[in-house]
Amino acid sequence: MPWQAYDWQHQLADAIRDPDRLLAALGLNPALLPAARAAAARFPLLVPASYLARIRPGRVDDPLLRQILPLGAELSVGPNERVDPVGDLTARQAPGVLSKYRGRALLIATPACAIHCRYCFRRDFPYRENQAGRGRWQAALDWLGTHTDVSEVILSGGDPLTLDDHRLAELIDALGQIPHLRRLRLHTRLPVVIPDRVTEALAVQLSTSRLSAVVVIHANHPAEINTEVRNALAGLKTAGIPLLNQSVLLAGINDAAETLALLSETLFEAGVLPYYLHQLDPAVGTDHFAVSDDRARDILGELRARLPGYLVPRLVRELPGETAKRPL
Ligand SMILES: *Cc1c(COP(=O)(O)O)cnc(C)c1O
Ligand code: SF4
């Protein structure tokens, strides 16, 4: 298995953060630059070379480019857009702990991501006050230790796999010592964005924890899944980790049954089952990605007609204050 040629931390450090460099690297029209700069000033551009390599040059409508290119459309605030679109702030229980659903608690393990998705629902999340990382895990661990009804902890962020193996081991070991916890879930885009992040040490760590681990990746389009991603997923799969995928339904990116069907089939061949297809959360500056509920239901109907049931993701919308994500 090709573990670590040019290690993932260097790949992350060398990621493109400058809109000028992005446009030049992809041979895109420099006229896009002023808007890209303005939008990136609100939510920075971030894209590592491994993901960039999957974007077709010169194509402003490329579905992978659309996920990362800052656009002027982000600067207009739609009537339904909110800074805290899914009620995260009222769900906060301790620094870095969100609890909305019975039996599960979500830990904001770090504010960092390996890519900035323009549609991100946490683009305005006040991480500074709400992260559990940087020596601040104790309060989160204490909260989990006293809440015996919690059986599953979800490491989220940001992206928990931006933590290095050592920090992650510390956290996972500490979680493993909380007797009522049974499952450890990771919500991460890293196996897709920087596949080299899936080190052998990571796979061993997850498979040897007392907790049953499950990894939920995030891919939106079949072109995101290349050979490197398949190898990374195979590393986790070989270690016995169940793999699921969540996607966001995004206008102009994956709002077609054909695309989503191919995504499910491509993921299945890589050992991943579809989990959720999320309706977009109305974060500020994202409404150009929204797909209407009617259209979303039509797309899902078409997927059901084309695919075996186990390859059809659950179409859901998250509404603040509900006991689960709501099926559409
Ligand atoms: C989405 C989410 C979960 C996980 O929900 P599942 O339906 O179990 O995937 C848990 N906690 C929070 C705060 C969430 O936002
Ligand atoms: S990886 Fe996830 S948390 Fe990070 S920017 Fe993308 S959608 Fe948001």
PDB file of C-alpha atoms in Angstrom, residues 85-234:
ATOM      1  CA  PRO A  85     -28.122  27.628  10.136  1.00  0.00           C
ATOM      2  CA  VAL A  86     -28.623  24.418  12.129  1.00  0.00           C
ATOM      3  CA  GLY A  87     -28.826  25.663  15.710  1.00  0.00           C
ATOM      4  CA  ASP A  88     -25.329  24.551  16.700  1.00  0.00           C
ATOM      5  CA  LEU A  89     -24.932  27.273  19.277  1.00  0.00           C
ATOM      6  CA  THR A  90     -27.984  26.272  21.282  1.00  0.00           C
ATOM      7  CA  ALA A  91     -26.866  22.623  21.134  1.00  0.00           C
ATOM      8  CA  ARG A  92     -23.574  23.412  22.848  1.00  0.00           C
ATOM      9  CA  GLN A  93     -23.136  21.518  26.129  1.00  0.00           C
ATOM     10  CA  ALA A  94     -19.489  22.146  26.989  1.00  0.00           C
ATOM     11  CA  PRO A  95     -16.576  23.651  25.041  1.00  0.00           C
ATOM     12  CA  GLY A  96     -16.513  21.696  21.801  1.00  0.00           C
ATOM     13  CA  VAL A  97     -19.499  19.445  22.570  1.00  0.00           C
ATOM     14  CA  LEU A  98     -22.756  19.605  20.603  1.00  0.00           C
ATOM     15  CA  SER A  99     -25.606  17.368  21.592  1.00  0.00           C
ATOM     16  CA  LYS A 100     -28.783  17.294  19.553  1.00  0.00           C
ATOM     17  CA  TYR A 101     -29.761  13.642  19.238  1.00  0.00           C
ATOM     18  CA  ARG A 102     -30.256  10.895  21.791  1.00  0.00           C
ATOM     19  CA  GLY A 103     -27.243   8.739  22.502  1.00  0.00           C
ATOM     20  CA  ARG A 104     -24.849  10.684  20.295  1.00  0.00           C
ATOM     21  CA  ALA A 105     -22.611  13.658  21.019  1.00  0.00           C
ATOM     22  CA  LEU A 106     -20.547  15.573  18.501  1.00  0.00           C
ATOM     23  CA  LEU A 107     -17.070  16.763  19.445  1.00  0.00           C
ATOM     24  CA  ILE A 108     -15.559  19.715  17.581  1.00  0.00           C
ATOM     25  CA  ALA A 109     -12.082  18.222  17.743  1.00  0.00           C
ATOM     26  CA  THR A 110     -10.417  21.035  15.758  1.00  0.00           C
ATOM     27  CA  PRO A 111     -11.461  24.076  13.730  1.00  0.00           C
ATOM     28  CA  ALA A 112      -9.149  23.176  10.838  1.00  0.00           C
ATOM     29  CA  CYS A 113     -10.192  21.621   7.530  1.00  0.00           C
ATOM     30  CA  ALA A 114      -8.066  20.392   4.637  1.00  0.00           C
ATOM     31  CA  ILE A 115     -10.277  22.122   2.087  1.00  0.00           C
ATOM     32  CA  HIS A 116     -12.753  24.971   2.279  1.00  0.00           C
ATOM     33  CA  CYS A 117     -16.077  23.994   0.756  1.00  0.00           C
ATOM     34  CA  ARG A 118     -17.887  27.126  -0.303  1.00  0.00           C
ATOM     35  CA  TYR A 119     -21.267  25.732   0.773  1.00  0.00           C
ATOM     36  CA  CYS A 120     -20.059  24.772   4.260  1.00  0.00           C
ATOM     37  CA  PHE A 121     -22.723  25.030   6.963  1.00  0.00           C
ATOM     38  CA  ARG A 122     -20.086  25.903   9.544  1.00  0.00           C
ATOM     39  CA  ARG A 123     -18.406  28.635   7.496  1.00  0.00           C
ATOM     40  CA  ASP A 124     -19.339  31.155  10.176  1.00  0.00           C
ATOM     41  CA  PHE A 125     -19.046  28.866  13.184  1.00  0.00           C
ATOM     42  CA  PRO A 126     -17.318  30.628  16.102  1.00  0.00           C
ATOM     43  CA  TYR A 127     -14.644  27.975  16.522  1.00  0.00           C
ATOM     44  CA  ARG A 128     -12.559  30.114  18.810  1.00  0.00           C
ATOM     45  CA  GLU A 129     -15.077  29.737  21.634  1.00  0.00           C
ATOM     46  CA  ASN A 130     -16.296  26.277  20.655  1.00  0.00           C
ATOM     47  CA  GLN A 131     -13.434  23.988  19.944  1.00  0.00           C
ATOM     48  CA  ALA A 132     -12.385  21.218  22.217  1.00  0.00           C
ATOM     49  CA  GLY A 133      -8.845  21.082  20.859  1.00  0.00           C
ATOM     50  CA  ARG A 134      -5.562  22.604  21.992  1.00  0.00           C
ATOM     51  CA  GLY A 135      -5.471  21.176  25.456  1.00  0.00           C
ATOM     52  CA  ARG A 136      -9.134  21.945  25.957  1.00  0.00           C
ATOM     53  CA  TRP A 137     -10.419  18.414  25.546  1.00  0.00           C
ATOM     54  CA  GLN A 138     -10.710  17.930  29.286  1.00  0.00           C
ATOM     55  CA  ALA A 139     -13.980  19.812  29.629  1.00  0.00           C
ATOM     56  CA  ALA A 140     -15.463  17.838  26.745  1.00  0.00           C
ATOM     57  CA  LEU A 141     -14.200  14.549  28.196  1.00  0.00           C
ATOM     58  CA  ASP A 142     -15.630  15.472  31.590  1.00  0.00           C
ATOM     59  CA  TRP A 143     -19.003  16.226  30.020  1.00  0.00           C
ATOM     60  CA  LEU A 144     -18.982  12.905  28.157  1.00  0.00           C
ATOM     61  CA  GLY A 145     -17.905  11.085  31.317  1.00  0.00           C
ATOM     62  CA  THR A 146     -20.931  12.330  33.245  1.00  0.00           C
ATOM     63  CA  HIS A 147     -23.470  11.744  30.464  1.00  0.00           C
ATOM     64  CA  THR A 148     -23.973   8.014  30.653  1.00  0.00           C
ATOM     65  CA  ASP A 149     -26.751   8.068  28.053  1.00  0.00           C
ATOM     66  CA  VAL A 150     -24.187   8.892  25.341  1.00  0.00           C
ATOM     67  CA  SER A 151     -22.976   5.739  23.603  1.00  0.00           C
ATOM     68  CA  GLU A 152     -21.515   7.255  20.438  1.00  0.00           C
ATOM     69  CA  VAL A 153     -19.107  10.122  20.072  1.00  0.00           C
ATOM     70  CA  ILE A 154     -18.711  11.787  16.692  1.00  0.00           C
ATOM     71  CA  LEU A 155     -15.427  13.514  15.995  1.00  0.00           C
ATOM     72  CA  SER A 156     -16.129  16.440  13.723  1.00  0.00           C
ATOM     73  CA  GLY A 157     -14.834  19.935  13.221  1.00  0.00           C
ATOM     74  CA  GLY A 158     -13.475  21.298  11.116  1.00  0.00           C
ATOM     75  CA  ASP A 159     -12.060  17.951  10.184  1.00  0.00           C
ATOM     76  CA  PRO A 160     -10.771  15.663  12.946  1.00  0.00           C
ATOM     77  CA  LEU A 161      -8.207  14.100  10.605  1.00  0.00           C
ATOM     78  CA  THR A 162      -6.322  17.394  10.393  1.00  0.00           C
ATOM     79  CA  LEU A 163      -5.103  16.374  13.873  1.00  0.00           C
ATOM     80  CA  ASP A 164      -1.910  14.374  13.628  1.00  0.00           C
ATOM     81  CA  ASP A 165      -1.820  10.697  14.582  1.00  0.00           C
ATOM     82  CA  HIS A 166      -0.319  11.478  17.978  1.00  0.00           C
ATOM     83  CA  ARG A 167      -2.998  14.016  19.001  1.00  0.00           C
ATOM     84  CA  LEU A 168      -5.694  11.796  17.632  1.00  0.00           C
ATOM     85  CA  ALA A 169      -4.358   8.799  19.583  1.00  0.00           C
ATOM     86  CA  GLU A 170      -4.469  10.854  22.783  1.00  0.00           C
ATOM     87  CA  LEU A 171      -8.076  11.773  22.156  1.00  0.00           C
ATOM     88  CA  ILE A 172      -9.194   8.300  21.099  1.00  0.00           C
ATOM     89  CA  ASP A 173      -7.456   6.704  24.082  1.00  0.00           C
ATOM     90  CA  ALA A 174      -9.142   9.142  26.447  1.00  0.00           C
ATOM     91  CA  LEU A 175     -12.519   8.442  24.867  1.00  0.00           C
ATOM     92  CA  GLY A 176     -11.883   4.698  25.111  1.00  0.00           C
ATOM     93  CA  GLN A 177     -11.590   5.072  28.880  1.00  0.00           C
ATOM     94  CA  ILE A 178     -15.130   6.403  29.214  1.00  0.00           C
ATOM     95  CA  PRO A 179     -16.945   3.169  30.035  1.00  0.00           C
ATOM     96  CA  HIS A 180     -20.401   3.949  28.614  1.00  0.00           C
ATOM     97  CA  LEU A 181     -19.098   4.930  25.173  1.00  0.00           C
ATOM     98  CA  ARG A 182     -19.438   2.146  22.594  1.00  0.00           C
ATOM     99  CA  ARG A 183     -18.901   3.736  19.204  1.00  0.00           C
ATOM    100  CA  LEU A 184     -16.507   6.242  17.723  1.00  0.00           C
ATOM    101  CA  ARG A 185     -17.536   7.960  14.516  1.00  0.00           C
ATOM    102  CA  LEU A 186     -15.328  10.224  12.420  1.00  0.00           C
ATOM    103  CA  HIS A 187     -16.828  12.749  10.029  1.00  0.00           C
ATOM    104  CA  THR A 188     -14.015  13.566   7.657  1.00  0.00           C
ATOM    105  CA  ARG A 189     -13.322  14.750   4.133  1.00  0.00           C
ATOM    106  CA  LEU A 190      -9.600  13.962   4.339  1.00  0.00           C
ATOM    107  CA  PRO A 191      -9.569  10.484   2.723  1.00  0.00           C
ATOM    108  CA  VAL A 192     -11.074  12.229  -0.319  1.00  0.00           C
ATOM    109  CA  VAL A 193      -9.142  15.491  -0.208  1.00  0.00           C
ATOM    110  CA  ILE A 194      -5.656  14.319   0.855  1.00  0.00           C
ATOM    111  CA  PRO A 195      -5.768  10.520   0.575  1.00  0.00           C
ATOM    112  CA  ASP A 196      -2.233  10.233   1.996  1.00  0.00           C
ATOM    113  CA  ARG A 197      -3.740  11.253   5.360  1.00  0.00           C
ATOM    114  CA  VAL A 198      -4.935   7.676   5.715  1.00  0.00           C
ATOM    115  CA  THR A 199      -1.729   6.367   7.247  1.00  0.00           C
ATOM    116  CA  GLU A 200      -1.237   2.842   8.448  1.00  0.00           C
ATOM    117  CA  ALA A 201      -0.975   4.235  11.991  1.00  0.00           C
ATOM    118  CA  LEU A 202      -4.412   5.807  11.614  1.00  0.00           C
ATOM    119  CA  ALA A 203      -5.978   2.575  10.410  1.00  0.00           C
ATOM    120  CA  VAL A 204      -4.385   0.676  13.298  1.00  0.00           C
ATOM    121  CA  GLN A 205      -5.510   3.268  15.819  1.00  0.00           C
ATOM    122  CA  LEU A 206      -9.105   3.114  14.689  1.00  0.00           C
ATOM    123  CA  SER A 207      -9.234  -0.647  14.477  1.00  0.00           C
ATOM    124  CA  THR A 208      -7.619  -1.263  17.870  1.00  0.00           C
ATOM    125  CA  SER A 209      -9.680   1.172  19.907  1.00  0.00           C
ATOM    126  CA  ARG A 210     -12.044  -0.410  22.438  1.00  0.00           C
ATOM    127  CA  LEU A 211     -14.750   1.612  20.682  1.00  0.00           C
ATOM    128  CA  SER A 212     -16.258   0.350  17.428  1.00  0.00           C
ATOM    129  CA  ALA A 213     -15.115   2.811  14.816  1.00  0.00           C
ATOM    130  CA  VAL A 214     -17.006   3.986  11.753  1.00  0.00           C
ATOM    131  CA  VAL A 215     -15.740   6.556   9.264  1.00  0.00           C
ATOM    132  CA  VAL A 216     -18.143   8.799   7.376  1.00  0.00           C
ATOM    133  CA  ILE A 217     -16.426  10.454   4.425  1.00  0.00           C
ATOM    134  CA  HIS A 218     -17.762  13.376   2.400  1.00  0.00           C
ATOM    135  CA  ALA A 219     -17.747  13.219  -1.394  1.00  0.00           C
ATOM    136  CA  ASN A 220     -20.235  14.981  -3.646  1.00  0.00           C
ATOM    137  CA  HIS A 221     -19.210  13.969  -7.138  1.00  0.00           C
ATOM    138  CA  PRO A 222     -17.801  10.781  -8.698  1.00  0.00           C
ATOM    139  CA  ALA A 223     -14.820  12.690 -10.154  1.00  0.00           C
ATOM    140  CA  GLU A 224     -13.570  13.146  -6.579  1.00  0.00           C
ATOM    141  CA  ILE A 225     -12.873   9.401  -6.332  1.00  0.00           C
ATOM    142  CA  ASN A 226      -9.559   8.608  -8.029  1.00  0.00           C
ATOM    143  CA  THR A 227      -7.024   5.810  -7.573  1.00  0.00           C
ATOM    144  CA  GLU A 228      -5.349   7.470  -4.586  1.00  0.00           C
ATOM    145  CA  VAL A 229      -8.705   7.847  -2.836  1.00  0.00           C
ATOM    146  CA  ARG A 230      -9.548   4.198  -3.581  1.00  0.00           C
ATOM    147  CA  ASN A 231      -6.224   3.099  -2.086  1.00  0.00           C
ATOM    148  CA  ALA A 232      -6.781   5.187   1.034  1.00  0.00           C
ATOM    149  CA  LEU A 233     -10.262   3.770   1.504  1.00  0.00           C
ATOM    150  CA  ALA A 234      -8.925   0.258   0.935  1.00  0.00           C
TER     151      ALA A 234
END
